[in-house]
Short mmCIF file of C-alpha atoms in Angstrom, two decimals:
data_model
loop_
_atom_site.label_atom_id
_atom_site.label_comp_id
_atom_site.label_asym_id
_atom_site.label_seq_id
_atom_site.Cartn_x
_atom_site.Cartn_y
_atom_site.Cartn_z
CA MET P 153 -0.04 -0.14 -0.10
CA ASN P 154 3.01 2.27 0.34
CA SER P 155 3.90 4.02 -2.81
CA GLU P 156 7.39 5.64 -2.97
CA PRO P 157 7.10 9.50 -3.00
CA THR P 158 8.92 11.14 -5.90
CA SER P 159 11.85 13.46 -5.39
CA SER P 160 9.34 16.33 -4.36
CA SER P 161 8.24 14.45 -1.27
CA ALA P 162 11.27 15.92 0.50
CA ASP P 163 9.98 18.99 0.18
CA ASP P 164 6.87 18.08 1.79
CA VAL P 165 8.05 19.07 4.96
CA LEU P 166 9.04 22.81 3.72
CA ALA P 167 5.44 23.53 3.01
CA THR P 168 6.31 27.17 4.52
CA GLY P 169 8.41 28.51 1.52
CA ALA P 170 8.91 31.96 0.27
CA GLU P 171 5.26 32.31 -0.50
CA ALA P 172 3.88 30.96 2.64
CA SER P 173 6.36 33.14 4.73
CA ALA P 174 5.28 35.95 3.23
CA VAL P 175 2.55 36.91 5.59
CA PRO P 176 1.57 40.65 5.66
CA ALA P 177 3.15 42.62 8.59
CA HIS P 178 -0.45 43.45 9.76
CA TRP P 179 -1.21 40.02 10.18
CA LYS P 180 -3.27 40.05 13.52
CA ARG P 181 -5.34 42.82 11.93
CA ASN P 182 -6.16 40.45 9.00
CA VAL P 183 -6.74 37.52 11.31
CA SER P 184 -8.95 39.33 13.50
CA LEU P 185 -11.18 40.72 10.30
CA PHE P 186 -11.11 37.23 8.76
CA LEU P 187 -12.30 35.62 12.11
CA SER P 188 -15.01 38.21 12.68
CA GLY P 189 -16.28 37.85 9.16
CA GLN P 190 -16.17 34.00 9.10
CA THR P 191 -17.98 33.85 12.46
CA ILE P 192 -20.95 35.98 11.47
CA SER P 193 -21.35 33.98 8.20
CA LEU P 194 -20.90 30.64 10.11
CA PHE P 195 -23.58 31.86 12.81
CA GLY P 196 -26.13 32.31 10.01
CA SER P 197 -25.29 29.22 8.31
CA MET P 198 -25.42 26.87 11.48
CA ILE P 199 -28.85 28.54 12.40
CA VAL P 200 -29.97 27.18 8.83
CA GLN P 201 -28.25 24.02 9.46
CA TYR P 202 -30.15 23.19 12.83
CA ALA P 203 -33.55 24.43 11.70
CA VAL P 204 -33.82 22.46 8.73
CA MET P 205 -32.51 19.32 10.17
CA TRP P 206 -35.01 19.86 12.95
CA TYR P 207 -37.70 20.67 10.36
CA VAL P 208 -37.33 17.42 8.52
CA THR P 209 -37.03 15.39 11.79
CA PHE P 210 -40.13 16.54 13.34
CA ALA P 211 -42.13 16.72 10.11
CA THR P 212 -41.45 13.26 8.92
CA GLN P 213 -39.63 11.56 11.62
CA SER P 214 -38.10 9.05 8.57
CA GLY P 215 -34.58 8.18 8.76
CA PHE P 216 -34.95 7.98 4.84
CA ALA P 217 -35.98 11.85 4.85
CA ILE P 218 -32.93 12.58 6.73
CA ALA P 219 -30.68 10.72 4.61
CA LEU P 220 -32.09 12.72 1.81
CA TYR P 221 -31.29 15.88 3.84
CA ALA P 222 -27.92 14.69 3.94
CA LEU P 223 -27.30 14.10 0.41
CA ALA P 224 -28.56 17.59 -0.42
CA ALA P 225 -26.28 19.02 2.40
CA PHE P 226 -23.02 17.19 1.23
CA LEU P 227 -23.30 15.42 -2.09
CA PRO P 228 -23.08 18.78 -4.28
CA GLN P 229 -20.37 20.17 -1.97
CA GLY P 230 -18.44 16.84 -2.71
CA ILE P 231 -18.97 17.17 -6.49
CA VAL P 232 -18.08 20.95 -6.84
CA SER P 233 -15.15 20.64 -4.38
CA ILE P 234 -13.58 18.56 -7.04
CA PHE P 235 -13.00 21.77 -9.35
CA GLY P 236 -13.27 24.46 -6.26
CA GLY P 237 -9.89 23.51 -4.79
CA VAL P 238 -8.12 23.98 -8.63
CA VAL P 239 -9.96 27.21 -8.64
CA ALA P 240 -8.62 28.23 -5.13
CA ASP P 241 -4.94 27.61 -6.55
CA ARG P 242 -5.86 29.78 -9.47
CA MET P 243 -7.04 33.12 -8.41
CA ASN P 244 -6.98 35.21 -5.28
CA ARG P 245 -8.75 32.98 -2.52
CA ARG P 246 -10.17 36.09 -1.00
CA VAL P 247 -11.79 37.24 -4.06
CA LEU P 248 -13.01 33.47 -4.69
CA VAL P 249 -14.39 33.44 -1.05
CA ILE P 250 -16.31 36.52 -1.46
CA ILE P 251 -18.04 35.36 -4.76
CA ALA P 252 -18.90 31.92 -3.29
CA ASP P 253 -20.52 33.60 -0.26
CA SER P 254 -22.32 36.09 -2.11
CA THR P 255 -23.65 33.71 -4.55
CA ILE P 256 -25.24 31.60 -1.60
CA ALA P 257 -26.64 34.69 -0.23
CA ALA P 258 -28.22 35.51 -3.60
CA VAL P 259 -29.73 32.10 -4.01
CA THR P 260 -30.73 31.71 -0.35
CA LEU P 261 -32.51 35.00 -0.59
CA VAL P 262 -34.61 34.04 -3.96
CA LEU P 263 -35.59 30.99 -2.21
CA ALA P 264 -36.58 32.51 0.84
CA LEU P 265 -38.91 34.92 -0.76
CA ALA P 266 -40.41 32.18 -2.58
CA MET P 267 -41.10 30.20 0.62
CA PHE P 268 -42.74 33.54 2.28
CA ASN P 269 -45.13 33.32 -0.84
CA GLY P 270 -46.35 29.95 0.43
CA ILE P 271 -43.83 27.52 -1.60
CA THR P 272 -42.92 25.52 1.65
CA ASP P 273 -42.67 21.76 0.01
CA LEU P 274 -39.88 19.59 1.26
CA TRP P 275 -38.32 19.54 -1.97
CA VAL P 276 -37.76 23.59 -1.83
CA ILE P 277 -36.05 23.03 1.67
CA LEU P 278 -33.67 20.56 0.10
CA LEU P 279 -32.92 22.46 -3.05
CA ALA P 280 -31.78 25.46 -0.69
CA VAL P 281 -29.70 23.31 1.22
CA GLY P 282 -28.06 21.93 -2.15
CA ALA P 283 -27.37 25.27 -3.65
CA ARG P 284 -25.77 26.20 -0.07
CA SER P 285 -24.00 23.06 -0.77
CA ILE P 286 -22.64 24.12 -4.19
CA GLY P 287 -21.36 27.10 -2.78
CA ALA P 288 -19.34 25.63 0.29
CA GLY P 289 -17.76 23.45 -2.65
CA PHE P 290 -15.92 26.69 -3.38
CA GLN P 291 -15.94 28.19 -0.22
CA THR P 292 -14.43 25.54 2.03
CA PRO P 293 -11.07 24.79 0.40
CA ALA P 294 -10.37 28.62 -0.45
CA VAL P 295 -11.00 29.74 3.36
CA GLN P 296 -8.64 26.68 4.74
CA ALA P 297 -5.96 27.15 2.19
CA MET P 298 -6.03 31.34 3.02
CA ILE P 299 -5.35 30.67 6.52
CA PRO P 300 -1.54 29.98 5.96
CA GLN P 301 -1.40 32.93 3.79
CA ILE P 302 -2.38 35.60 6.49
CA VAL P 303 -1.04 33.68 9.67
CA PRO P 304 2.65 33.07 10.49
CA ALA P 305 3.71 29.15 10.59
CA GLU P 306 4.24 29.56 14.36
CA ASN P 307 1.01 30.55 15.25
CA LEU P 308 -0.94 28.15 12.93
CA MET P 309 -2.02 25.66 15.68
CA ARG P 310 -3.27 28.65 17.95
CA VAL P 311 -5.18 30.58 15.19
CA ASN P 312 -6.66 27.04 13.87
CA GLY P 313 -7.50 26.60 17.61
CA LEU P 314 -9.07 29.83 18.28
CA PHE P 315 -11.17 29.63 14.90
CA GLY P 316 -12.45 26.47 16.52
CA SER P 317 -13.51 27.86 19.48
CA ILE P 318 -15.24 30.94 17.94
CA GLN P 319 -17.14 28.31 15.75
CA SER P 320 -17.82 26.31 19.06
CA ALA P 321 -19.31 29.37 20.43
CA MET P 322 -21.27 30.18 17.67
CA ALA P 323 -22.40 26.64 17.61
CA LEU P 324 -23.56 27.26 21.25
CA LEU P 325 -25.45 30.11 20.19
CA ALA P 326 -26.95 29.27 17.00
CA PRO P 327 -29.04 26.12 18.28
CA ALA P 328 -30.79 28.62 20.94
CA ALA P 329 -31.36 30.96 18.06
CA ALA P 330 -32.38 28.43 15.81
CA GLY P 331 -34.95 27.09 18.29
CA ALA P 332 -36.65 30.44 19.20
CA VAL P 333 -36.85 31.71 15.51
CA PHE P 334 -37.90 27.98 14.31
CA GLY P 335 -40.33 27.53 17.23
CA LEU P 336 -42.26 31.16 16.99
CA TRP P 337 -42.02 31.79 12.99
CA GLY P 338 -41.05 28.51 11.51
CA ILE P 339 -38.47 27.94 8.94
CA VAL P 340 -38.99 31.13 6.62
CA PRO P 341 -37.44 33.70 8.64
CA VAL P 342 -34.10 31.57 8.97
CA PHE P 343 -33.17 31.90 5.61
CA PHE P 344 -33.43 35.76 5.86
CA ILE P 345 -31.32 35.78 9.01
CA ASP P 346 -28.69 33.70 7.10
CA VAL P 347 -28.70 36.29 4.01
CA VAL P 348 -28.13 39.24 6.21
CA THR P 349 -24.90 37.24 8.23
CA ALA P 350 -23.72 36.19 4.92
CA VAL P 351 -23.63 40.05 3.63
CA ILE P 352 -22.21 41.18 6.90
CA GLY P 353 -19.28 38.47 6.63
CA VAL P 354 -18.47 39.47 3.19
CA GLY P 355 -18.06 43.08 4.17
CA PHE P 356 -15.42 42.13 6.63
CA LEU P 357 -13.55 39.98 4.24
CA ALA P 358 -13.38 42.59 1.74
CA PHE P 359 -10.96 44.62 4.15
CA VAL P 360 -8.77 41.53 4.58
CA SER P 361 -5.25 41.64 2.99
CA VAL P 362 -4.65 38.40 1.14
CA PRO P 363 -1.66 38.40 -1.58
CA THR P 364 -2.35 36.50 -4.50
CA LEU P 365 0.17 33.68 -4.92
CA ALA P 366 3.17 34.68 -7.44
CA SER P 367 2.77 30.97 -8.97
CA ILE P 368 -0.34 31.76 -10.22
CA ALA P 369 0.79 34.59 -12.45
CA SER P 370 3.39 32.09 -13.98
CA LYS P 371 0.76 29.04 -14.67
CA THR P 372 0.49 27.64 -17.90
CA THR P 373 -1.27 24.25 -17.02
CA SER P 374 -4.94 23.34 -17.50
CA TYR P 375 -7.65 22.84 -14.94
CA ARG P 376 -7.49 19.26 -16.06
CA GLU P 377 -3.72 19.01 -15.47
CA ASP P 378 -4.12 20.86 -12.35
CA LEU P 379 -6.52 18.18 -10.87
CA VAL P 380 -4.67 15.38 -11.79
CA GLU P 381 -1.68 16.94 -10.35
CA GLY P 382 -3.56 17.25 -7.27
CA MET P 383 -4.32 13.76 -6.95
CA LEU P 384 -1.10 12.50 -7.70
CA TYR P 385 0.42 14.91 -5.07
CA ILE P 386 -1.75 13.10 -2.25
CA TRP P 387 -1.12 10.04 -3.43
CA GLN P 388 2.53 10.47 -3.26
CA HIS P 389 2.43 12.31 -0.09
CA ARG P 390 2.10 9.51 2.65
CA VAL P 391 1.15 11.78 5.59
CA VAL P 392 -2.08 13.45 3.85
CA ARG P 393 -3.00 10.47 1.88
CA TRP P 394 -3.56 8.36 5.31
CA LEU P 395 -5.04 11.47 6.98
CA LEU P 396 -7.54 11.52 4.37
CA GLY P 397 -8.24 7.67 5.14
CA VAL P 398 -8.68 8.83 8.71
CA PHE P 399 -10.63 11.55 7.74
CA ALA P 400 -13.23 9.59 5.85
CA ILE P 401 -13.57 6.88 8.76
CA ILE P 402 -14.50 9.70 10.93
CA PHE P 403 -17.08 11.12 8.85
CA LEU P 404 -18.62 7.95 7.68
CA LEU P 405 -18.65 6.10 10.82
CA THR P 406 -19.20 8.60 13.34
CA VAL P 407 -20.26 11.73 11.94
CA ALA P 408 -23.00 10.32 9.68
CA PRO P 409 -24.69 8.33 12.45
CA SER P 410 -24.64 11.51 14.68
CA PHE P 411 -27.19 12.97 12.12
CA ILE P 412 -29.73 10.58 13.61
CA THR P 413 -29.25 11.51 17.18
CA PRO P 414 -32.06 13.79 16.81
CA LEU P 415 -34.10 11.04 15.56
CA LEU P 416 -33.15 9.03 18.46
CA ILE P 417 -34.67 11.76 20.63
CA ALA P 418 -37.86 12.32 18.82
CA ARG P 419 -38.48 8.42 19.18
CA THR P 420 -37.47 8.02 22.66
CA PHE P 421 -37.82 11.01 24.61
CA GLY P 422 -40.10 13.10 22.77
CA THR P 423 -40.48 16.08 20.12
CA GLU P 424 -39.98 18.95 21.90
CA VAL P 425 -37.94 21.54 20.22
CA TRP P 426 -35.55 22.32 23.53
CA MET P 427 -34.89 18.50 23.64
CA VAL P 428 -32.92 18.71 20.62
CA THR P 429 -31.84 22.33 21.49
CA VAL P 430 -30.28 21.04 24.41
CA LEU P 431 -28.31 18.53 22.45
CA GLU P 432 -26.70 20.69 20.18
CA ILE P 433 -25.97 23.18 23.03
CA ALA P 434 -24.22 20.14 25.00
CA PHE P 435 -22.04 19.30 21.88
CA SER P 436 -21.40 23.00 21.39
CA VAL P 437 -20.05 23.62 24.96
CA GLY P 438 -17.77 20.70 24.50
CA MET P 439 -16.53 22.14 21.21
CA ILE P 440 -15.73 25.24 22.91
CA LEU P 441 -13.89 23.74 25.78
CA GLY P 442 -11.93 21.68 23.42
CA GLY P 443 -10.87 24.31 21.21
CA VAL P 444 -9.65 26.43 24.42
CA LEU P 445 -7.63 23.58 25.33
CA VAL P 446 -6.05 23.15 21.84
CA ALA P 447 -5.46 27.02 21.71
CA THR P 448 -3.78 26.91 25.18
CA VAL P 449 -2.20 24.00 26.83
CA LEU P 450 -2.29 21.24 23.87
CA ALA P 451 -0.77 23.86 21.48
CA LYS P 452 2.51 22.63 21.85
CA PHE P 453 1.13 18.81 21.73
CA GLY P 454 1.95 16.60 18.78
CA ARG P 455 -0.42 16.85 16.01
CA MET P 456 -0.72 13.03 15.16
CA PRO P 457 -1.04 12.22 18.96
CA LEU P 458 -3.97 14.38 19.41
CA ILE P 459 -5.67 13.07 16.09
CA LEU P 460 -5.60 9.47 17.03
CA PHE P 461 -6.75 10.10 20.71
CA ALA P 462 -9.77 11.98 19.47
CA THR P 463 -10.47 9.45 16.69
CA PHE P 464 -10.60 6.62 19.22
CA GLY P 465 -12.54 8.89 21.43
CA PHE P 466 -14.94 9.40 18.80
CA ALA P 467 -15.38 5.89 18.84
CA VAL P 468 -15.83 5.42 22.26
CA PHE P 469 -18.51 7.99 22.78
CA THR P 470 -20.62 6.98 19.71
CA ILE P 471 -21.09 3.54 21.58
CA ALA P 472 -21.66 5.28 24.92
CA LEU P 473 -24.57 7.32 23.16
CA GLY P 474 -25.92 4.07 22.10
CA LEU P 475 -25.79 2.86 25.57
CA ALA P 476 -27.39 5.89 27.42
CA PRO P 477 -30.23 4.85 29.57
CA ASP P 478 -31.84 8.49 30.12
CA LEU P 479 -31.72 11.76 28.33
CA TRP P 480 -29.32 13.75 30.38
CA LEU P 481 -26.85 10.97 30.28
CA PHE P 482 -27.20 11.17 26.58
CA TYR P 483 -26.36 14.98 26.73
CA GLY P 484 -23.47 14.24 28.83
CA PHE P 485 -21.76 11.98 26.36
CA MET P 486 -22.45 14.50 23.40
CA PHE P 487 -20.81 17.00 25.34
CA ALA P 488 -17.62 14.73 25.43
CA PHE P 489 -18.08 13.91 21.93
CA GLY P 490 -17.97 17.62 21.06
CA LEU P 491 -14.97 18.31 23.20
CA LEU P 492 -13.00 16.02 20.93
CA VAL P 493 -13.80 17.51 17.77
CA PRO P 494 -11.23 20.61 18.09
CA LEU P 495 -8.83 17.90 19.14
CA PHE P 496 -9.17 16.11 15.87
CA SER P 497 -10.11 19.34 13.47
CA ALA P 498 -7.59 21.80 14.46
CA PRO P 499 -4.65 19.45 14.53
CA PHE P 500 -5.68 17.62 11.40
CA MET P 501 -6.02 21.11 9.43
CA THR P 502 -2.60 22.50 10.90
CA LEU P 503 -0.77 19.20 9.74
CA VAL P 504 -2.02 19.48 6.48
CA GLN P 505 -1.33 23.34 6.20
CA GLU P 506 2.39 22.56 7.71
CA THR P 507 3.19 19.70 5.23
CA VAL P 508 1.68 20.73 2.16
CA GLN P 509 3.40 23.31 -0.27
CA PRO P 510 1.40 26.58 -0.63
CA GLU P 511 0.48 26.47 -4.18
CA MET P 512 -1.22 22.98 -3.50
CA HIS P 513 -3.19 24.19 -0.72
CA GLY P 514 -6.51 24.79 -2.53
CA ARG P 515 -6.41 21.23 -4.15
CA VAL P 516 -5.46 19.34 -1.31
CA PHE P 517 -8.02 21.18 0.84
CA SER P 518 -10.86 20.55 -1.87
CA TYR P 519 -10.05 16.85 -1.63
CA VAL P 520 -10.52 17.17 2.28
CA GLY P 521 -13.90 18.83 1.43
CA ILE P 522 -14.94 15.88 -0.97
CA VAL P 523 -14.09 13.20 1.24
CA MET P 524 -16.04 15.19 4.19
CA ALA P 525 -18.82 15.85 1.85
CA LEU P 526 -19.14 12.31 0.18
CA ALA P 527 -18.17 10.09 3.07
CA THR P 528 -21.48 11.51 5.33
CA PRO P 529 -24.05 10.94 2.67
CA ILE P 530 -22.74 7.72 1.87
CA GLY P 531 -23.01 6.67 5.62
CA MET P 532 -26.59 8.06 5.56
CA THR P 533 -27.56 6.26 2.77
CA VAL P 534 -26.93 3.08 5.02
CA PHE P 535 -27.75 4.49 8.36
CA GLY P 536 -30.64 6.77 7.54
CA PRO P 537 -32.96 3.63 5.87
CA LEU P 538 -31.35 1.21 8.63
CA ALA P 539 -32.72 3.56 11.48
CA ASP P 540 -36.52 2.72 10.05
CA VAL P 541 -35.54 -0.98 10.46
CA ILE P 542 -33.44 -1.03 13.45
CA SER P 543 -33.17 1.09 16.52
CA VAL P 544 -31.01 3.86 16.49
CA HIS P 545 -29.54 2.96 19.93
CA THR P 546 -27.97 -0.35 18.06
CA LEU P 547 -26.94 1.50 14.99
CA LEU P 548 -24.88 3.98 17.34
CA ILE P 549 -22.91 0.84 19.14
CA ILE P 550 -22.16 -0.85 15.83
CA ALA P 551 -20.93 2.45 14.17
CA GLY P 552 -18.51 2.93 17.15
CA VAL P 553 -17.37 -0.53 17.39
CA VAL P 554 -16.49 -0.82 13.52
CA THR P 555 -14.72 2.81 14.04
CA ILE P 556 -12.47 1.21 16.74
CA LEU P 557 -11.57 -2.15 14.57
CA VAL P 558 -11.03 0.05 11.63
CA MET P 559 -8.53 2.42 13.12
CA THR P 560 -6.74 -0.04 14.88
CA VAL P 561 -6.15 -1.89 11.42
CA ALA P 562 -5.20 1.53 9.90
CA VAL P 563 -2.61 2.49 12.61
CA LEU P 564 -0.98 -1.10 12.58
CA LEU P 565 -0.79 -1.25 8.64
CA PRO P 566 2.84 -0.48 7.51
CA SER P 567 1.25 2.62 5.74
CA GLY P 568 -0.10 3.90 8.97
CA ARG P 569 3.20 3.48 10.94
CA ALA P 570 5.06 5.24 8.09
CA ALA P 571 2.42 8.15 8.19
CA ILE P 572 2.83 8.47 11.75
CA ALA P 573 6.56 8.54 11.68
CA ALA P 574 6.81 10.90 9.10
CA ALA P 575 4.37 13.46 10.67
CA ARG P 576 6.55 13.46 13.73
CA ALA P 577 9.46 14.46 11.28
CA GLN P 578 7.34 16.90 9.56
CA ARG P 579 6.51 19.16 12.84
CA PRO P 580 8.38 22.24 11.90
CA ALA P 581 8.22 23.57 15.65
CA GLU P 582 10.36 20.92 16.64
CA GLY P 583 13.25 21.86 14.93
CA ALA P 584 16.63 19.80 15.06
CA GLU P 585 15.11 17.92 18.11
CA GLY P 586 12.43 16.73 15.68
CA ALA P 587 14.81 15.88 13.14
CA GLU P 588 16.33 13.63 15.77
CA GLY P 589 12.97 12.00 16.62
CA ALA P 590 12.41 11.11 12.83
CA GLU P 591 16.05 9.65 12.77
CA GLY P 592 15.31 7.34 15.70
CA ALA P 593 11.95 6.68 13.83
CA GLU P 594 13.67 5.74 10.48
CA GLY P 595 15.02 2.55 11.62
CA ALA P 596 11.52 1.17 12.08
CA GLU P 597 9.97 2.94 8.91
CA GLY P 598 12.76 2.20 6.39
CA ALA P 599 13.48 4.37 3.42
CA ASP P 600 10.46 6.35 3.96
CA GLY P 601 11.36 7.61 7.67
CA THR P 602 14.81 8.33 6.07
CA ASP P 603 13.40 11.01 3.51
CA GLN P 604 11.65 12.86 6.08
CA ALA P 605 14.39 12.97 8.63
CA ASP P 606 16.76 14.22 6.10
CA ALA P 607 14.11 16.85 5.04
CA ALA P 608 13.60 17.73 8.84
CA ARG P 609 17.16 18.22 9.29
CA ARG P 610 17.72 20.40 6.33
CA GLU P 611 14.74 22.46 7.60
CA ALA P 612 16.31 22.82 11.15
CA ASP P 613 19.87 23.79 9.55
CA ALA P 614 18.03 26.26 7.27
CA ARG P 615 16.93 28.28 10.46
#
């Protein structure tokens, strides 16, 4: 399963080259504006996400209908992300995000007006969700690729952790806001709120200074060549290739089943809006605390150990959710699940940002988006219909057990051991000590470890 890297693999460590290091001097102002705009925009998006999910759950109480929602929410993004990352590597990423957000807002406004005039069928809701998903296919890889351009390399982990904490705070407020708006006025006003927050977010982003990569001006390759190059790059980059596999496992076996937890509550405990609202709040409070931990005491911890800890933790608490005997204990396990999310997402994104060359960021993050967007609906096409046949409790237990088994195999495979050793060697913050640690690992991992250890030494010498 281990394909030997090309000669460029030694440069995987040196992702922070001349272009990546050219961070504007006023980077703190840029980051503040960027985080503020994305936070406001995200708040509106989350309100829509919760309200639509609850609407479909309560109106149908059908696992199949929830599976359709998941398909509408993620499948278009997965398809569009194939091209979205290439576009993000061929134009100014700030401009691309502004265009994507503005287009989403315009489409949402049209659909909100249609629904305001009485067209409130389920297919209209799913159409709105699908349109938003298309925009996310362009917006998401551009945002993730833009962060290393405006943040110094030594602050990436902290900023990613801070971004996660802010997102979690919005996730705490969004369910309460969604519950209030949806409970009092229905689904239509939710879409108007999203339009307003998107416009404000675009306004903030317009003042963020994001340089256009110098490599864009000299591009002579076609979109198709860039797309193929991105696929080959990921396949030859052992760390990213393995991380994408882990990402797929998590979204397929733990994130997808989490979509049916509101269905479990509706069937087992009741259909009051406050019940699902508290569920999302418990999850969000956990995410906030996890984001604070990543941004502070865990900022210097190894990326890969945090990822592995969170991955197995997801599996354990998925099983616990299936075994929970009462509603409040169920909330407690969902809190713990949320606590682990930043421990996975922040080091995952940081590791990719650190180890991938800047001109490849857009394409690599587009494939991250593809995995996320396709794994969830694929999982829901299985878990959704099954939820109409067997209990949701049983499905959660099965999903957690399978996750533990699959991840154990993934870690023990030669490709898994090589990826973990390579990630250890590629941590730029470790400097010479990291290189020495990688040298110790190379005996166990062979030539792969040698390449990465040598690259780490060259980076340490360059400093």
